[in-house]
XYZ file of C-alpha atoms in Angstrom:
453
model
C 188.412 124.482 99.536
C 189.682 124.120 95.953
C 187.605 123.357 92.848
C 188.236 119.594 92.963
C 187.034 119.030 96.579
C 184.089 121.341 95.965
C 183.170 119.439 92.811
C 183.441 116.144 94.705
C 181.202 117.445 97.494
C 178.631 118.750 95.001
C 178.573 115.388 93.223
C 178.157 113.521 96.523
C 175.244 115.771 97.475
C 173.657 115.263 94.066
C 174.188 111.497 94.356
C 172.479 111.642 97.740
C 169.294 112.794 96.048
C 169.312 109.766 93.776
C 170.213 107.428 96.646
C 167.250 108.748 98.610
C 164.999 108.038 95.641
C 166.369 104.529 95.206
C 165.958 103.857 98.924
C 162.324 104.956 98.858
C 161.614 102.926 95.711
C 163.176 99.885 97.385
C 161.011 100.484 100.469
C 157.892 100.646 98.314
C 158.908 97.469 96.504
C 159.426 95.731 99.857
C 155.977 96.857 100.984
C 154.503 95.448 97.764
C 156.249 92.114 98.321
C 155.115 91.918 101.943
C 151.558 92.725 100.951
C 151.564 90.098 98.193
C 152.887 87.396 100.510
C 151.138 88.151 103.789
C 147.833 89.912 103.043
C 144.605 89.110 101.194
C 144.413 89.887 97.506
C 142.151 93.018 97.695
C 144.346 94.635 100.363
C 147.518 93.770 98.415
C 145.999 95.415 95.331
C 145.428 98.615 97.302
C 149.051 98.536 98.464
C 150.229 98.101 94.858
C 148.162 101.101 93.744
C 149.429 103.314 96.593
C 153.032 102.266 95.864
C 152.622 103.060 92.186
C 151.222 106.546 92.745
C 153.951 107.287 95.328
C 156.701 105.971 93.078
C 155.687 108.130 90.118
C 156.809 111.492 91.596
C 160.056 109.880 92.778
C 160.845 108.547 89.317
C 159.856 111.816 87.653
C 162.139 113.751 89.990
C 165.040 111.384 89.356
C 164.846 111.153 85.593
C 163.616 114.563 84.491
C 167.234 115.560 83.997
C 166.815 118.840 82.200
C 167.805 121.728 84.436
C 166.068 125.045 83.742
C 168.401 127.491 81.964
C 169.925 130.464 83.726
C 167.236 133.081 84.190
C 168.037 135.622 81.546
C 168.102 139.291 82.510
C 167.043 141.756 79.797
C 170.049 143.523 78.398
C 171.997 144.633 75.355
C 174.889 142.538 74.098
C 177.862 144.727 73.166
C 180.790 143.566 71.065
C 184.342 144.852 71.113
C 183.881 147.105 68.110
C 181.155 149.004 69.959
C 182.748 149.127 73.426
C 186.517 148.645 72.986
C 187.563 150.205 76.324
C 185.108 148.146 78.366
C 186.154 144.932 76.637
C 189.842 145.730 77.052
C 189.333 146.426 80.757
C 187.502 143.141 81.276
C 190.155 141.197 79.338
C 192.987 142.819 81.300
C 191.336 141.946 84.606
C 190.627 138.360 83.504
C 194.269 137.986 82.532
C 195.417 139.266 85.924
C 193.062 136.848 87.672
C 194.414 134.067 85.469
C 191.183 132.997 83.815
C 189.471 133.050 80.442
C 187.604 136.264 79.688
C 183.846 136.147 79.079
C 182.625 135.473 75.556
C 179.771 137.962 75.847
C 179.171 141.205 77.736
C 175.637 142.443 78.292
C 174.612 145.818 79.680
C 171.515 145.592 81.879
C 169.221 147.946 83.767
C 169.730 146.708 87.330
C 172.145 147.525 90.150
C 174.171 144.362 89.813
C 176.967 142.552 88.046
C 176.937 138.805 87.500
C 178.657 136.053 85.555
C 177.287 132.800 84.204
C 178.604 129.931 82.129
C 176.823 127.418 79.911
C 178.868 124.535 81.270
C 178.408 120.969 80.039
C 178.658 117.507 81.576
C 177.653 118.795 85.013
C 180.378 121.414 84.930
C 183.189 119.119 83.829
C 183.445 121.060 80.563
C 183.224 124.810 80.271
C 181.000 126.674 77.859
C 179.977 130.156 76.792
C 180.746 132.723 79.462
C 178.559 135.800 79.952
C 179.190 138.905 81.997
C 176.250 141.149 82.874
C 176.917 144.702 84.047
C 174.123 146.987 85.225
C 174.244 150.535 83.905
C 172.866 151.930 87.206
C 175.761 150.210 88.973
C 178.231 151.822 86.555
C 176.498 155.159 87.086
C 177.247 155.092 90.788
C 180.722 153.529 90.793
C 184.058 155.060 89.965
C 186.267 153.290 87.449
C 188.370 151.835 90.259
C 185.211 150.609 91.983
C 183.973 148.977 88.808
C 187.354 147.311 88.333
C 186.953 145.825 91.807
C 183.506 144.504 90.909
C 184.792 143.070 87.626
C 187.735 141.442 89.401
C 185.281 139.883 91.855
C 183.254 138.440 88.973
C 186.356 137.194 87.158
C 187.363 135.619 90.463
C 184.228 133.480 90.230
C 185.432 132.248 86.843
C 188.941 131.661 88.153
C 187.641 129.625 91.091
C 185.383 127.541 88.805
C 182.306 128.755 90.699
C 180.201 129.149 87.563
C 181.054 125.650 86.326
C 180.418 123.955 89.665
C 177.144 125.837 89.980
C 175.709 123.495 87.343
C 176.017 120.534 89.721
C 174.601 122.320 92.726
C 171.792 123.873 90.738
C 170.761 120.520 89.298
C 170.415 119.041 92.781
C 168.396 122.018 94.013
C 166.066 121.842 91.016
C 165.499 118.099 91.333
C 164.773 118.227 95.071
C 162.371 121.153 94.701
C 160.728 119.543 91.689
C 160.126 116.283 93.564
C 158.706 118.104 96.590
C 156.417 120.048 94.250
C 155.181 116.794 92.658
C 154.200 115.367 96.045
C 152.651 118.625 97.256
C 150.688 118.918 94.016
C 149.298 115.404 94.387
C 148.491 115.977 98.050
C 146.678 119.203 97.165
C 144.707 117.514 94.392
C 143.672 114.723 96.739
C 142.584 117.187 99.417
C 140.579 119.201 96.877
C 138.865 116.078 95.600
C 138.004 114.930 99.116
C 136.776 118.391 100.093
C 134.520 118.547 97.032
C 133.146 115.086 97.857
C 132.392 116.023 101.469
C 130.865 119.373 100.494
C 128.601 117.663 97.969
C 127.546 115.152 100.623
C 126.910 117.953 103.134
C 124.805 119.866 100.622
C 122.734 116.782 99.971
C 122.215 116.315 103.725
C 121.078 119.920 104.141
C 118.690 119.534 101.220
C 117.076 116.599 103.043
C 116.763 118.603 106.248
C 119.571 116.833 108.070
C 122.545 118.395 109.816
C 125.623 118.449 107.603
C 128.915 117.147 108.900
C 131.832 119.552 109.095
C 134.270 119.153 106.220
C 137.440 117.478 107.495
C 140.392 116.639 105.203
C 142.981 116.265 107.962
C 144.131 112.767 107.010
C 143.761 113.167 103.263
C 146.964 113.034 101.253
C 149.007 112.188 104.337
C 151.269 109.741 102.473
C 152.085 112.344 99.829
C 152.861 114.929 102.489
C 155.030 112.458 104.385
C 157.089 111.811 101.231
C 157.298 115.562 100.620
C 158.631 116.056 104.160
C 161.390 113.519 103.531
C 162.548 115.349 100.429
C 162.110 118.718 102.129
C 164.423 117.582 104.946
C 167.061 116.509 102.435
C 166.504 119.702 100.467
C 167.217 121.828 103.543
C 170.389 119.872 104.203
C 171.361 120.218 100.522
C 170.750 123.969 100.483
C 172.647 124.584 103.709
C 175.639 122.626 102.402
C 175.749 124.167 98.938
C 174.958 127.731 99.994
C 177.666 127.681 102.641
C 180.018 126.940 99.733
C 178.510 129.873 97.826
C 179.275 132.202 100.717
C 182.876 130.998 100.867
C 183.105 131.557 97.112
C 182.042 135.185 97.629
C 184.817 135.713 100.168
C 187.337 134.162 97.765
C 186.140 136.390 94.925
C 186.475 139.438 97.204
C 190.095 138.499 97.884
C 190.707 138.288 94.121
C 189.155 141.739 93.734
C 191.389 143.203 96.441
C 194.466 141.651 94.839
C 193.666 143.040 91.387
C 191.910 146.334 92.084
C 193.311 147.160 95.515
C 192.087 146.749 99.074
C 190.605 150.231 99.422
C 188.896 150.224 96.018
C 187.290 146.872 96.803
C 186.129 147.961 100.241
C 184.800 151.226 98.820
C 182.871 149.404 96.082
C 181.290 147.021 98.596
C 180.238 149.972 100.744
C 178.918 151.867 97.744
C 176.716 149.172 96.211
C 173.967 149.252 98.893
C 173.912 153.048 98.644
C 173.525 152.900 94.865
C 170.799 150.295 95.234
C 168.846 152.449 97.693
C 169.242 155.557 95.564
C 168.185 153.725 92.407
C 165.019 152.351 94.008
C 164.253 155.860 95.224
C 164.844 157.293 91.758
C 162.600 154.746 90.028
C 159.762 155.199 92.513
C 159.852 158.991 92.776
C 161.134 160.253 89.437
C 161.460 157.830 86.547
C 157.824 156.713 86.934
C 156.517 160.077 88.109
C 154.492 160.689 84.934
C 153.153 157.176 84.322
C 149.675 158.049 85.606
C 149.632 160.886 83.106
C 150.842 158.617 80.285
C 154.308 160.161 80.291
C 157.934 159.063 80.606
C 161.247 160.948 80.590
C 163.047 161.406 77.239
C 164.600 158.325 75.594
C 167.635 157.277 77.609
C 166.632 159.363 80.627
C 164.473 156.686 82.232
C 167.765 155.050 83.220
C 170.155 157.915 82.527
C 168.299 160.372 84.779
C 169.739 158.474 87.717
C 172.933 160.478 87.148
C 171.122 163.688 88.087
C 169.885 162.267 91.379
C 173.322 161.012 92.395
C 174.806 164.430 91.715
C 172.045 166.396 93.450
C 171.628 164.196 96.550
C 175.347 163.875 97.220
C 175.225 165.040 100.841
C 172.405 162.664 101.762
C 174.180 159.770 100.058
C 177.362 160.602 101.961
C 175.444 160.038 105.194
C 174.412 156.577 103.970
C 177.966 155.698 103.013
C 178.950 155.683 106.657
C 176.426 152.915 107.342
C 176.316 149.299 106.333
C 173.040 147.400 105.931
C 172.135 145.111 108.798
C 171.165 141.755 107.381
C 169.819 138.720 109.204
C 172.271 135.836 108.999
C 170.706 132.680 107.610
C 172.233 129.344 106.570
C 170.227 129.740 103.357
C 171.876 133.021 102.300
C 173.875 132.760 99.087
C 175.949 135.835 99.998
C 177.625 136.710 103.311
C 176.498 139.911 105.087
C 178.012 142.944 103.392
C 179.399 144.168 106.718
C 181.357 140.947 107.167
C 182.712 141.148 103.626
C 183.851 144.728 104.171
C 185.459 143.852 107.511
C 187.449 141.013 105.935
C 188.707 143.207 103.106
C 189.625 146.109 105.371
C 191.552 143.707 107.626
C 193.943 142.959 104.747
C 197.367 144.678 104.757
C 197.543 148.115 103.184
C 198.650 147.704 99.560
C 199.438 151.364 99.007
C 196.820 151.862 96.323
C 194.523 154.210 98.225
C 195.235 157.153 95.908
C 194.202 155.613 92.594
C 192.660 158.298 90.350
C 188.870 158.467 90.543
C 187.052 158.566 87.207
C 183.404 157.712 86.577
C 183.091 154.161 85.295
C 180.682 155.346 82.588
C 183.769 156.810 80.918
C 184.589 153.242 79.852
C 181.612 153.371 77.482
C 181.996 154.843 74.025
C 178.624 156.608 74.269
C 176.865 156.366 77.624
C 173.709 158.123 76.396
C 173.357 155.664 73.519
C 173.832 152.758 75.920
C 171.172 154.083 78.299
C 168.707 154.413 75.432
C 169.478 150.936 74.082
C 169.151 149.187 77.453
C 165.982 151.125 78.162
C 164.404 149.452 75.137
C 164.917 146.051 76.790
C 163.847 147.106 80.287
C 160.534 148.812 79.516
C 157.423 146.943 78.430
C 155.915 147.642 74.996
C 153.112 149.584 76.711
C 155.639 151.753 78.555
C 157.640 152.336 75.388
C 154.448 153.658 73.792
C 154.014 156.431 76.377
C 154.673 160.034 75.391
C 158.150 161.352 76.222
C 158.729 164.802 77.695
C 161.778 166.625 79.018
C 162.030 166.693 82.796
C 160.531 170.200 83.409
C 157.499 169.539 81.178
C 157.144 166.007 82.563
C 157.108 167.231 86.162
C 154.587 169.982 85.378
C 152.218 167.624 83.555
C 152.519 164.863 86.157
C 151.932 167.197 89.094
C 148.949 168.743 87.314
C 147.345 165.324 86.918
C 148.071 164.417 90.535
C 146.672 167.738 91.775
C 143.527 167.302 89.710
C 142.956 163.787 91.032
C 143.577 164.926 94.595
C 141.023 167.704 94.121
C 138.501 165.207 92.768
C 139.031 162.922 95.766
C 138.683 165.851 98.140
C 135.476 166.933 96.430
C 134.038 163.426 96.646
C 134.985 163.238 100.320
C 133.379 166.594 100.993
C 130.176 165.307 99.448
C 130.277 162.256 101.661
C 130.623 159.761 98.821
C 134.194 158.633 99.510
C 134.175 157.874 103.214
C 137.458 156.332 104.360
C 139.204 156.763 101.000
C 142.854 157.791 101.032
C 142.993 161.382 99.714
C 146.700 162.059 100.216
C 148.468 162.948 96.929
C 151.469 160.943 95.864
C 154.806 162.679 96.264
C 157.233 163.500 93.536
C 158.372 166.411 91.514
C 161.261 168.277 90.075
C 164.220 167.127 88.100
C 165.689 164.189 90.068
C 167.152 165.635 93.246
C 165.625 169.110 92.900
C 162.376 170.872 93.632
C 159.330 169.949 95.682
C 157.675 166.601 96.199
C 159.000 163.232 97.200
C 162.449 164.147 96.017
C 162.769 166.721 98.760
C 161.074 165.153 101.771
C 161.505 161.403 101.455
C 164.536 159.996 103.233
C 166.763 157.418 101.599
C 167.349 154.199 103.531
C 169.602 151.235 102.902
C 167.977 148.139 101.410
C 169.168 144.538 101.464
C 172.443 144.162 99.596
C 172.178 143.311 95.899
C 173.925 140.099 94.865
C 177.172 141.339 93.379
C-alpha cells in the first residue's frame, strides 16, 4: 500500500473518532429533547445534568487537538564537522533510498536506531528529521550491519512512514485520552460513593447497629459504558494502524536489503537481539557492579566497557546467534516477529554481496571514546555522575569487598537469629566485563524481546 492510500486510511480512521463523538453527542441531545417533551420537569433536569457531564469528556477528547511530542531519548547531537564519516554514510544511504537525509543525528545510549519527523498539517507537510543511533548498537554491529540498519531507517523516510505517523498517533492519543477522561470520572464517582457509604457504616456501628457492606457496583456505570464504547473503537483503531506499521517494517527491510545487501540485512536482524541481551547483561552485572559501593567505571567506560564483554564472551554470543527470539504474535504489535522478518529477507534472491568487508561500525566515528563519554553524560542521572570513578580492576575489588562485607553481616545476623527468613545470598558480579569470577562467569545469556529497530 503506497503513501497516498495509507494516508487516506489514516484520515478515515481519525475521522471515525470524531464521527463517534458527534454520534454520541447527538444521542445525548436526543435524550435531552425526549426528556424535556415527555417527562416531568425534575426528571428532565436530571437527564440534562447527566447529559452535560457525559458530553464534557467527549468534547474534551475531540477538541484537545495538541498531540504530545515525540518522546525524546537522551542523546548527543553531532554535526558534520564532528562526525564527517557518519554523516557522509547516512547521506549516501539516503540518496540511494531516494529520500531526504535527516537534519539531525543524535547518538544515544540504547540498543536501537530510530527516525522521527516533526511533520505539520497532520503529515501533509514534512518537517525536521531526526535520526537516533544507539552507541551500544554500533558497538555490536559491523559497518555493513549498521548500513543495513541505516538503510532500514531511511526506508521509513522514503515510504513517508514518519509523516503519516502524525495522523495515526493523533487518533491513538485522542481515543486514549477520551477513555481516560471517562475512567477518571467513573473512578472519582466510585470513590465518592465509597466514602459516603463508609461514613454511613461507621455511624451505624457507633450507634450499635450492624453496618451494611459497602457496594459500589452500579456507581459510575454510565461513565464506564461510554469508556467501553471508545475502548472498542480504540482497539479497532490500533489493530488497523499497527497492521500498517508492521507492513511498513517489512517494506523498510526490503529497502535495507536493496541498499546494504541481503546477507548484511539478515545478519543485522539476527544480531540485534543478541546485542540487546548482551547489553542488558553488561549493565546488570558490570556497569552497575560498584553502585552499592558508590563507584562507577571510568568516564566513557560505563557505556564503552560493553566492547570488552562482546570481545570476551564471543563464544557464548555465537551460540545465541544461531537462535531467534520467539515472540508472541499480537494484532497490537508495532513490529513483526524478528524470525518472520529474517525469513522474508533470506528468501530474497542472492545479490552476490555476501563477502563485503567486515569493519566495526564504531570506525565511522571520529573518536569513539569521546562519544561514549559524551553520551554517558546524558544517560546517567546527576547522582550517578557524582559517584567516584575507578578503573575496572580497582572497581571490581572495591565492589566485591563491599558485597562480601554485607554478606558477612547478613550471615552474622542470621546466626544470631535476628534475620530469620532474610535472603543472605550475595549478588554476583566481578572481573573486567567477560573475565574473572562472579556473575560474568556463571550467568547465562538469554535472548530478550526484540528491540524496535
